[in-house]
mmCIF file of C-alpha atoms and ligand atoms in Angstrom:
data_model
loop_
_atom_site.group_PDB
_atom_site.id
_atom_site.type_symbol
_atom_site.label_atom_id
_atom_site.label_comp_id
_atom_site.label_asym_id
_atom_site.label_seq_id
_atom_site.Cartn_x
_atom_site.Cartn_y
_atom_site.Cartn_z
ATOM 1 C CA LEU A 1 45.168 90.061 164.731
ATOM 2 C CA PHE A 2 47.098 91.154 167.854
ATOM 3 C CA PRO A 3 50.045 91.476 167.964
ATOM 4 C CA ASP A 4 50.987 90.713 164.325
ATOM 5 C CA ASP A 5 48.966 93.550 162.839
ATOM 6 C CA GLY A 6 49.485 96.139 165.572
ATOM 7 C CA TYR A 7 50.179 96.726 169.228
ATOM 8 C CA ASP A 8 47.540 99.300 170.006
ATOM 9 C CA ALA A 9 43.795 99.471 169.597
ATOM 10 C CA GLY A 10 43.937 102.427 167.172
ATOM 11 C CA THR A 11 46.208 100.642 164.696
ATOM 12 C CA LEU A 12 44.298 97.384 164.966
ATOM 13 C CA MET A 13 40.978 99.122 164.322
ATOM 14 C CA MET A 14 42.361 101.026 161.363
ATOM 15 C CA ARG A 15 43.680 97.842 159.788
ATOM 16 C CA ALA A 16 40.522 95.902 160.531
ATOM 17 C CA ASP A 17 38.648 98.709 158.829
ATOM 18 C CA ALA A 18 40.865 98.386 155.760
ATOM 19 C CA ALA A 19 40.191 94.642 155.640
ATOM 20 C CA MET A 20 36.466 95.318 155.930
ATOM 21 C CA TYR A 21 36.551 97.660 152.931
ATOM 22 C CA LEU A 22 38.352 94.990 150.950
ATOM 23 C CA ALA A 23 35.646 92.472 151.868
ATOM 24 C CA LYS A 24 32.988 94.971 150.775
ATOM 25 C CA ARG A 25 34.735 95.636 147.495
ATOM 26 C CA ASN A 26 34.907 91.894 146.852
ATOM 27 C CA GLY A 27 31.156 91.687 146.872
ATOM 28 C CA ARG A 28 30.363 91.887 150.616
ATOM 29 C CA ASN A 29 29.294 89.042 152.865
ATOM 30 C CA ALA A 30 32.903 87.856 153.070
ATOM 31 C CA SER A 31 35.857 88.034 155.429
ATOM 32 C CA ARG A 32 39.327 89.355 154.650
ATOM 33 C CA PHE A 33 42.521 89.742 156.651
ATOM 34 C CA TYR A 34 44.765 92.748 156.729
ATOM 35 C CA THR A 35 47.958 92.340 154.705
ATOM 36 C CA ARG A 36 50.873 94.595 153.871
ATOM 37 C CA GLU A 37 49.763 94.870 150.225
ATOM 38 C CA LEU A 38 46.433 96.028 151.513
ATOM 39 C CA ALA A 39 48.179 98.830 153.397
ATOM 40 C CA SER A 40 49.444 100.439 150.206
ATOM 41 C CA SER A 41 46.109 100.096 148.478
ATOM 42 C CA VAL A 42 44.507 101.704 151.536
ATOM 43 C CA ASP A 43 46.922 104.627 151.302
ATOM 44 C CA ALA A 44 46.009 105.027 147.652
ATOM 45 C CA ARG A 45 42.337 104.946 148.569
ATOM 46 C CA ILE A 46 42.712 107.597 151.252
ATOM 47 C CA GLU A 47 44.654 109.765 148.827
ATOM 48 C CA LEU A 48 41.896 109.344 146.222
ATOM 49 C CA GLU A 49 39.213 110.163 148.762
ATOM 50 C CA ASN A 50 40.973 113.307 149.968
ATOM 51 C CA SER A 51 41.650 114.418 146.466
ATOM 52 C CA LEU A 52 37.991 113.859 145.501
ATOM 53 C CA ARG A 53 36.862 115.848 148.526
ATOM 54 C CA ARG A 54 39.158 118.719 147.515
ATOM 55 C CA SER A 55 37.954 118.584 143.927
ATOM 56 C CA LEU A 56 34.350 118.787 145.021
ATOM 57 C CA ARG A 57 35.173 121.964 146.935
ATOM 58 C CA ASN A 58 37.271 123.440 144.122
ATOM 59 C CA GLY A 59 34.808 122.875 141.335
ATOM 60 C CA ASP A 60 36.777 120.140 139.565
ATOM 61 C CA LEU A 61 33.688 117.996 139.417
ATOM 62 C CA ILE A 62 31.485 118.726 136.439
ATOM 63 C CA LEU A 63 28.395 117.320 134.819
ATOM 64 C CA HIS A 64 28.289 116.125 131.252
ATOM 65 C CA TYR A 65 24.924 115.991 129.569
ATOM 66 C CA GLN A 66 23.416 113.283 127.387
ATOM 67 C CA PRO A 67 20.258 114.036 125.369
ATOM 68 C CA GLN A 68 17.100 111.935 125.519
ATOM 69 C CA ILE A 69 15.265 111.707 122.219
ATOM 70 C CA ASP A 70 11.520 111.442 121.646
ATOM 71 C CA ARG A 71 10.919 108.442 119.383
ATOM 72 C CA ARG A 72 8.032 110.152 117.578
ATOM 73 C CA THR A 73 9.617 113.495 116.739
ATOM 74 C CA GLY A 74 13.316 112.571 116.894
ATOM 75 C CA ARG A 75 13.844 115.712 118.986
ATOM 76 C CA ILE A 76 15.611 116.253 122.287
ATOM 77 C CA VAL A 77 13.084 116.227 125.121
ATOM 78 C CA GLY A 78 15.307 115.689 128.139
ATOM 79 C CA VAL A 79 18.874 115.442 129.277
ATOM 80 C CA GLU A 80 20.722 113.401 131.896
ATOM 81 C CA GLY A 81 23.516 114.956 133.943
ATOM 82 C CA LEU A 82 26.438 112.569 134.528
ATOM 83 C CA ALA A 83 29.311 113.341 136.877
ATOM 84 C CA ARG A 84 32.883 113.685 135.610
ATOM 85 C CA TRP A 85 35.978 114.420 137.638
ATOM 86 C CA GLN A 86 38.578 116.628 136.014
ATOM 87 C CA ARG A 87 41.649 115.355 137.881
ATOM 88 C CA GLY A 88 44.669 117.205 136.565
ATOM 89 C CA ASP A 89 44.693 116.480 132.845
ATOM 90 C CA ARG A 90 42.687 113.291 133.185
ATOM 91 C CA MET A 91 38.923 113.047 132.984
ATOM 92 C CA MET A 92 37.803 110.403 135.464
ATOM 93 C CA MET A 93 34.560 108.534 134.831
ATOM 94 C CA PRO A 94 31.981 107.696 137.521
ATOM 95 C CA GLY A 95 33.046 104.043 137.524
ATOM 96 C CA GLU A 96 36.493 105.141 138.706
ATOM 97 C CA PHE A 97 35.486 107.360 141.608
ATOM 98 C CA LEU A 98 31.896 106.633 142.632
ATOM 99 C CA PRO A 99 32.750 103.338 144.383
ATOM 100 C CA ILE A 100 35.131 105.226 146.705
ATOM 101 C CA ALA A 101 32.578 107.983 147.127
ATOM 102 C CA GLU A 102 29.979 105.405 148.110
ATOM 103 C CA GLU A 103 32.253 103.679 150.601
ATOM 104 C CA THR A 104 33.039 106.964 152.306
ATOM 105 C CA ASN A 105 29.572 108.499 152.035
ATOM 106 C CA LEU A 106 31.060 111.360 150.044
ATOM 107 C CA ILE A 107 28.439 110.343 147.495
ATOM 108 C CA VAL A 108 25.865 112.310 149.472
ATOM 109 C CA ASP A 109 27.844 115.526 148.986
ATOM 110 C CA ILE A 110 28.432 114.686 145.335
ATOM 111 C CA ASP A 111 24.759 114.120 144.658
ATOM 112 C CA GLN A 112 23.785 117.294 146.487
ATOM 113 C CA TRP A 113 26.291 119.147 144.368
ATOM 114 C CA ALA A 114 24.946 117.463 141.189
ATOM 115 C CA ILE A 115 21.353 118.473 141.956
ATOM 116 C CA HIS A 116 22.408 122.093 142.420
ATOM 117 C CA ALA A 117 24.655 122.034 139.353
ATOM 118 C CA ALA A 118 21.974 120.574 137.084
ATOM 119 C CA CYS A 119 19.303 123.048 138.194
ATOM 120 C CA ARG A 120 21.678 125.980 137.864
ATOM 121 C CA GLN A 121 22.797 124.863 134.403
ATOM 122 C CA ASN A 122 19.254 124.331 133.241
ATOM 123 C CA ARG A 123 18.344 127.832 134.321
ATOM 124 C CA ILE A 124 21.349 129.219 132.429
ATOM 125 C CA TRP A 125 20.150 127.475 129.242
ATOM 126 C CA GLN A 126 16.712 128.976 129.695
ATOM 127 C CA GLN A 127 18.122 132.428 130.301
ATOM 128 C CA ALA A 128 20.089 132.044 127.076
ATOM 129 C CA GLY A 129 16.770 131.624 125.297
ATOM 130 C CA LEU A 130 16.589 127.834 124.927
ATOM 131 C CA PRO A 131 13.218 126.154 125.472
ATOM 132 C CA PRO A 132 12.781 124.701 128.978
ATOM 133 C CA ILE A 133 14.029 121.136 129.159
ATOM 134 C CA ARG A 134 13.758 118.298 131.650
ATOM 135 C CA VAL A 135 17.015 117.419 133.376
ATOM 136 C CA SER A 136 17.684 114.244 135.336
ATOM 137 C CA VAL A 137 20.195 113.548 138.087
ATOM 138 C CA ASN A 138 21.271 110.182 139.531
ATOM 139 C CA ILE A 139 20.651 109.754 143.245
ATOM 140 C CA ALA A 140 22.601 107.122 145.168
ATOM 141 C CA ALA A 141 20.991 105.065 147.902
ATOM 142 C CA ALA A 142 22.861 106.785 150.753
ATOM 143 C CA ASN A 143 20.882 109.984 150.127
ATOM 144 C CA PHE A 144 17.810 108.237 151.447
ATOM 145 C CA ASP A 145 19.562 107.574 154.774
ATOM 146 C CA THR A 146 19.703 111.280 155.569
ATOM 147 C CA ASP A 147 16.869 113.757 155.745
ATOM 148 C CA GLN A 148 18.749 116.181 153.556
ATOM 149 C CA LEU A 149 17.605 115.099 150.118
ATOM 150 C CA VAL A 150 14.288 116.941 150.205
ATOM 151 C CA ASP A 151 15.947 120.096 151.583
ATOM 152 C CA THR A 152 18.629 119.930 148.923
ATOM 153 C CA VAL A 153 16.062 119.653 146.150
ATOM 154 C CA MET A 154 14.045 122.516 147.621
ATOM 155 C CA SER A 155 17.035 124.805 147.900
ATOM 156 C CA ALA A 156 18.319 123.910 144.420
ATOM 157 C CA LEU A 157 14.929 124.739 142.922
ATOM 158 C CA GLU A 158 14.677 127.931 144.903
ATOM 159 C CA GLU A 159 18.172 129.146 144.091
ATOM 160 C CA SER A 160 17.895 128.384 140.392
ATOM 161 C CA GLY A 161 14.267 129.355 139.960
ATOM 162 C CA MET A 162 13.812 126.233 137.844
ATOM 163 C CA ALA A 163 10.339 124.681 137.687
ATOM 164 C CA ALA A 164 10.110 121.533 139.849
ATOM 165 C CA GLU A 165 8.565 119.437 137.079
ATOM 166 C CA LEU A 166 11.711 119.918 135.008
ATOM 167 C CA LEU A 167 13.767 118.009 137.571
ATOM 168 C CA GLU A 168 13.830 114.239 137.405
ATOM 169 C CA LEU A 169 15.595 112.144 140.045
ATOM 170 C CA GLU A 170 16.879 108.733 139.001
ATOM 171 C CA VAL A 171 16.901 106.056 141.673
ATOM 172 C CA THR A 172 17.500 102.337 141.365
ATOM 173 C CA GLU A 173 15.144 99.598 142.466
ATOM 174 C CA THR A 174 17.680 98.466 145.034
ATOM 175 C CA THR A 175 17.639 101.938 146.588
ATOM 176 C CA LEU A 176 13.866 101.903 146.727
ATOM 177 C CA MET A 177 13.699 98.528 148.447
ATOM 178 C CA ARG A 178 16.421 99.191 151.042
ATOM 179 C CA ASP A 179 14.444 100.836 153.794
ATOM 180 C CA VAL A 180 10.937 100.928 152.496
ATOM 181 C CA GLN A 181 9.434 103.062 155.261
ATOM 182 C CA ARG A 182 12.053 105.730 155.216
ATOM 183 C CA THR A 183 12.184 105.839 151.441
ATOM 184 C CA ASP A 184 8.419 106.098 151.413
ATOM 185 C CA ARG A 185 8.506 109.327 153.414
ATOM 186 C CA THR A 186 11.202 110.859 151.248
ATOM 187 C CA LEU A 187 9.512 109.845 147.993
ATOM 188 C CA ARG A 188 6.208 111.350 149.073
ATOM 189 C CA ALA A 189 7.895 114.599 150.077
ATOM 190 C CA LEU A 190 9.728 114.756 146.746
ATOM 191 C CA LYS A 191 6.553 114.054 144.793
ATOM 192 C CA ALA A 192 4.802 116.784 146.785
ATOM 193 C CA LEU A 193 7.429 119.245 145.583
ATOM 194 C CA GLY A 194 6.492 118.324 142.041
ATOM 195 C CA VAL A 195 9.754 116.710 140.952
ATOM 196 C CA ARG A 196 9.637 113.531 138.867
ATOM 197 C CA ILE A 197 11.036 110.185 139.888
ATOM 198 C CA ALA A 198 12.590 107.746 137.427
ATOM 199 C CA ILE A 199 13.623 104.177 138.120
ATOM 200 C CA ASP A 200 17.084 103.735 136.660
ATOM 201 C CA ASP A 201 18.022 100.395 135.074
ATOM 202 C CA PHE A 202 14.583 98.978 135.721
ATOM 203 C CA GLY A 203 14.477 95.190 135.722
ATOM 204 C CA THR A 204 18.079 94.667 136.773
ATOM 205 C CA GLY A 205 17.550 95.060 140.535
ATOM 206 C CA PHE A 206 14.988 93.555 142.826
ATOM 207 C CA SER A 207 11.781 95.412 143.272
ATOM 208 C CA SER A 208 8.363 94.341 144.289
ATOM 209 C CA LEU A 209 5.808 94.838 141.566
ATOM 210 C CA SER A 210 3.140 95.713 144.127
ATOM 211 C CA TYR A 211 5.379 98.459 145.458
ATOM 212 C CA LEU A 212 5.669 99.925 141.980
ATOM 213 C CA GLY A 213 2.004 100.745 141.918
ATOM 214 C CA ASN A 214 2.157 102.722 145.175
ATOM 215 C CA TYR A 215 3.853 105.796 143.826
ATOM 216 C CA GLY A 216 3.326 107.751 140.731
ATOM 217 C CA PHE A 217 6.752 106.910 139.355
ATOM 218 C CA ASN A 218 7.148 108.929 136.202
ATOM 219 C CA VAL A 219 9.691 106.929 134.254
ATOM 220 C CA LEU A 220 10.969 103.382 133.914
ATOM 221 C CA GLU A 221 14.421 103.352 132.359
ATOM 222 C CA ILE A 222 15.329 100.307 130.346
ATOM 223 C CA GLY A 223 18.979 99.599 131.052
ATOM 224 C CA GLN A 224 21.613 98.895 128.465
ATOM 225 C CA SER A 225 21.704 95.198 129.299
ATOM 226 C CA PHE A 226 18.197 94.869 127.824
ATOM 227 C CA VAL A 227 18.803 97.252 124.954
ATOM 228 C CA ARG A 228 21.785 95.174 123.801
ATOM 229 C CA GLU A 229 19.689 92.035 123.676
ATOM 230 C CA VAL A 230 16.685 93.136 121.638
ATOM 231 C CA ALA A 231 17.686 90.678 118.923
ATOM 232 C CA ASP A 232 17.294 87.816 121.406
ATOM 233 C CA PRO A 233 13.625 86.748 121.454
ATOM 234 C CA ASN A 234 13.548 85.950 125.203
ATOM 235 C CA GLN A 235 15.148 89.200 126.271
ATOM 236 C CA ALA A 236 13.080 91.133 123.755
ATOM 237 C CA GLY A 237 9.994 89.671 125.387
ATOM 238 C CA ILE A 238 11.068 91.112 128.731
ATOM 239 C CA THR A 239 11.741 94.514 127.236
ATOM 240 C CA ARG A 240 8.319 94.502 125.601
ATOM 241 C CA ALA A 241 6.775 93.513 128.918
ATOM 242 C CA ILE A 242 8.536 96.397 130.699
ATOM 243 C CA ILE A 243 7.219 98.838 128.105
ATOM 244 C CA SER A 244 3.728 97.488 128.520
ATOM 245 C CA LEU A 245 3.988 97.537 132.339
ATOM 246 C CA ALA A 246 5.119 101.149 132.177
ATOM 247 C CA GLY A 247 2.134 101.947 129.989
ATOM 248 C CA GLN A 248 -0.227 100.430 132.550
ATOM 249 C CA LEU A 249 1.397 102.488 135.306
ATOM 250 C CA GLN A 250 1.312 105.615 133.173
ATOM 251 C CA CYS A 251 5.084 105.857 133.233
ATOM 252 C CA ARG A 252 7.251 106.968 130.349
ATOM 253 C CA THR A 253 9.937 104.584 129.172
ATOM 254 C CA ILE A 254 13.479 105.612 128.307
ATOM 255 C CA ALA A 255 15.910 103.148 126.778
ATOM 256 C CA GLU A 256 19.524 103.746 127.740
ATOM 257 C CA GLY A 257 22.732 102.940 125.966
ATOM 258 C CA VAL A 258 21.198 102.775 122.484
ATOM 259 C CA GLU A 259 24.128 102.213 120.144
ATOM 260 C CA THR A 260 22.712 100.927 116.867
ATOM 261 C CA HIS A 261 19.970 101.859 114.409
ATOM 262 C CA GLU A 262 18.539 98.366 114.820
ATOM 263 C CA GLN A 263 18.115 98.857 118.556
ATOM 264 C CA ALA A 264 16.581 102.301 118.067
ATOM 265 C CA SER A 265 14.052 101.180 115.473
ATOM 266 C CA TRP A 266 13.115 98.076 117.423
ATOM 267 C CA LEU A 267 12.562 100.115 120.603
ATOM 268 C CA ALA A 268 10.599 102.805 118.797
ATOM 269 C CA ALA A 269 8.462 100.242 117.005
ATOM 270 C CA ASN A 270 7.715 98.547 120.293
ATOM 271 C CA GLY A 271 6.529 101.734 121.907
ATOM 272 C CA CYS A 272 9.483 102.874 124.008
ATOM 273 C CA ASP A 273 8.892 106.621 124.464
ATOM 274 C CA GLU A 274 12.417 107.957 124.558
ATOM 275 C CA LEU A 275 15.869 106.849 123.499
ATOM 276 C CA GLN A 276 19.256 107.751 124.907
ATOM 277 C CA GLY A 277 22.664 106.522 123.879
ATOM 278 C CA ASN A 278 25.830 107.052 121.898
ATOM 279 C CA LEU A 279 23.924 106.504 118.631
ATOM 280 C CA PHE A 280 22.470 109.972 119.200
ATOM 281 C CA SER A 281 25.127 111.625 121.314
ATOM 282 C CA LYS A 282 27.614 110.735 123.992
ATOM 283 C CA PRO A 283 27.395 112.719 127.233
ATOM 284 C CA VAL A 284 28.945 116.105 126.362
ATOM 285 C CA PRO A 285 29.926 119.305 128.217
ATOM 286 C CA ALA A 286 27.124 121.792 128.919
ATOM 287 C CA SER A 287 28.182 124.200 126.152
ATOM 288 C CA GLU A 288 28.218 121.458 123.543
ATOM 289 C CA PHE A 289 24.805 120.240 124.626
ATOM 290 C CA ALA A 290 23.481 123.815 124.392
ATOM 291 C CA ARG A 291 24.681 124.093 120.778
ATOM 292 C CA MET A 292 23.054 120.792 119.844
ATOM 293 C CA TYR A 293 19.794 121.780 121.523
ATOM 294 C CA ALA A 294 19.832 125.319 120.125
ATOM 295 C CA ARG A 295 19.992 124.140 116.527
ATOM 296 C CA ASN A 296 17.131 121.776 117.244
ATOM 297 C CA ARG A 297 19.139 118.714 116.332
ATOM 298 C CA THR A 298 16.712 116.031 115.127
ATOM 299 C CA TRP A 299 17.234 112.346 114.389
ATOM 300 C CA THR A 300 15.272 110.074 112.118
ATOM 301 C CA ILE A 301 14.334 106.785 113.682
ATOM 302 C CA ALA A 302 13.602 104.453 110.803
ATOM 303 C CA PRO A 303 11.076 101.631 111.151
ATOM 304 C CA PRO A 304 12.635 98.173 111.402
ATOM 305 C CA PRO A 305 13.141 96.240 108.136
ATOM 306 C CA ALA A 306 10.260 94.130 106.872
ATOM 307 C CA THR A 307 11.671 90.895 108.318
ATOM 308 C CA ASN A 308 11.200 92.377 111.765
ATOM 309 C CA GLN A 309 7.591 93.298 111.119
ATOM 310 C CA VAL A 310 6.561 90.733 113.670
ATOM 311 C CA HIS A 311 7.858 93.108 116.359
ATOM 312 C CA TRP A 312 5.453 95.876 115.388
ATOM 313 C CA SER A 313 2.760 96.267 117.977
HETATM 314 P P1 C2E B 401 23.432 105.451 134.452
HETATM 315 O O1 C2E B 401 22.679 106.447 135.238
HETATM 316 O O2 C2E B 401 22.722 104.193 134.085
HETATM 317 O O3 C2E B 401 23.949 106.230 133.188
HETATM 318 C C1 C2E B 401 24.140 105.669 131.931
HETATM 319 C C2 C2E B 401 25.583 105.345 131.650
HETATM 320 O O4 C2E B 401 25.702 104.765 130.362
HETATM 321 C C3 C2E B 401 26.508 106.562 131.626
HETATM 322 O O5 C2E B 401 27.781 106.129 132.077
HETATM 323 C C4 C2E B 401 26.582 106.875 130.142
HETATM 324 O O6 C2E B 401 27.729 107.598 129.775
HETATM 325 C C5 C2E B 401 26.610 105.488 129.579
HETATM 326 N N1 C2E B 401 26.131 105.437 128.191
HETATM 327 C C6 C2E B 401 25.240 106.241 127.589
HETATM 328 N N2 C2E B 401 25.035 105.866 126.316
HETATM 329 C C7 C2E B 401 25.830 104.804 126.104
HETATM 330 C C8 C2E B 401 26.054 103.946 124.967
HETATM 331 O O7 C2E B 401 25.472 104.094 123.906
HETATM 332 N N3 C2E B 401 26.937 102.923 125.136
HETATM 333 C C9 C2E B 401 27.589 102.726 126.318
HETATM 334 N N4 C2E B 401 28.425 101.695 126.390
HETATM 335 N N5 C2E B 401 27.386 103.491 127.416
HETATM 336 C C10 C2E B 401 26.515 104.523 127.303
HETATM 337 P P2 C2E B 401 28.674 106.993 133.034
HETATM 338 O O8 C2E B 401 28.558 108.443 132.702
HETATM 339 O O9 C2E B 401 30.019 106.366 133.067
HETATM 340 O O10 C2E B 401 27.955 106.763 134.430
HETATM 341 C C11 C2E B 401 27.883 105.487 134.998
HETATM 342 C C12 C2E B 401 26.937 105.451 136.159
HETATM 343 O O11 C2E B 401 27.437 106.248 137.226
HETATM 344 C C13 C2E B 401 25.563 106.019 135.856
HETATM 345 O O12 C2E B 401 24.787 105.029 135.231
HETATM 346 C C14 C2E B 401 25.076 106.374 137.236
HETATM 347 O O13 C2E B 401 24.540 105.239 137.876
HETATM 348 C C15 C2E B 401 26.351 106.762 137.940
HETATM 349 N N6 C2E B 401 26.446 108.225 138.021
HETATM 350 C C16 C2E B 401 26.902 109.124 137.128
HETATM 351 N N7 C2E B 401 26.841 110.382 137.615
HETATM 352 C C17 C2E B 401 26.339 110.268 138.868
HETATM 353 C C18 C2E B 401 26.037 111.222 139.912
HETATM 354 O O14 C2E B 401 26.171 112.459 139.795
HETATM 355 N N8 C2E B 401 25.531 110.706 141.081
HETATM 356 C C19 C2E B 401 25.336 109.361 141.245
HETATM 357 N N9 C2E B 401 24.834 108.945 142.434
HETATM 358 N N10 C2E B 401 25.591 108.470 140.303
HETATM 359 C C20 C2E B 401 26.088 108.909 139.124
HETATM 360 MG MG1 MG B 402 20.976 107.311 135.141
HETATM 361 MG MG1 MG B 403 20.876 103.738 133.878
#
C-alpha cells in the first residue's frame, strides 16, 4: 500500500512480491499484506535461496539412496535417489529446502543435477562390478514447463553411458494433470528414449483414470499414507484396488514408507511387487548403499499371521 509500504515502485513491487509468497505458502488462493515481520522472513528466505544456489554449484547437494525390495525374492531390485543438502555441519532434508526451491524455480536446476548425479552414480556402481540396478529420481512439476527435461535426460544417459531402461522418473499425479497437452509431449519423448515413468504417491493427488490408460506408465507407487492404514479395512480396500488397477495396466507397484513387518507381509500377500521403507533401510549415502547391494542383502518377508488369512488373494 502506497505510501505506508514504500515510496517508489521498486520497493512496493518487492514487498507485494513478498506478500504474494506468504499467501502461496499459506496454501494459495489467499491474500496477504506486507508487514515488517514479513520483511525479516523474506531476508531469511533470500539468504536460504542464495545459499542453496551456491551449494548446488559447489557440490554440497548430494543424493542418498533407499533400496526397493522385491517381495518374492527379498532382494534389492531398485533404488530411489533422494536429495540432501549438506549445509555446514547440518544435513538438511528435502522438506526444509524444496519448498523454497519450488517457489524460486531453482527446483529445475536441482532436478537436472539429480538426474545427472543418479546416472553417474549408477554407472560408478556398475564399473565397480555391481549388477546393473534401476535408479529412480523425483521430478517436480516445474520441469514440465520447460523443454529441457528431455535434453537433460538424454545428456545424462549419454555422459554416464547408463542404459535408459535403468532410469525411472517419478512424477506426481498433480504434475501430470497440470498442463495435459504439454506434459503429453514430454512424456512421449521420454518414453521414446526408453526411460520408465513412475507415478509417485498414487491415489493422493487428482488424476483422471482414463488418462492413466493413455501412457505405458511403468510403476504406481503406493504412498505412505496408504501403507500406514493397511490395518483399516476401508483404506486396505483402496490399497488392494490400486494394486489390482496397476495389474490391469501392466504397471509394477511399489509401496513406500514401509515401517513394520505387518505392513510388509500384508502388502506382499496382497500382491504389491516391491517394498521400500525404513523397515528395510533408510536412505543412505551412495557408499553405504553399494556395500549393502554388494553383499546381496536379502530380507525375509513373512506371510501374515493366520488371523489375517482373509487378506490373502
Ligand atoms: P517421496 O519421493 O515420496 O520419497 C519418500 C520419502 O519418504 C523420503 O523422504 C524418504 O526418506 C521417506 N521415507 C522412506 N521410508 C520411510 C519410512 O519408512 N518412514 C518414513 N516416515 N519416511 C520414509 P525425503 O527424503 O525427506 O523426501 C521427501 C520428498 O521430497 C520426496 O518424497 C520427494 O517428493 C521430494 N524429493 C526428494 N528428493 C528430491 C529431488 O531430488 N527432486 C525433487 N523434485 N523432489 C525430491
Ligand atoms: Mg519418490
Ligand atoms: Mg513418494
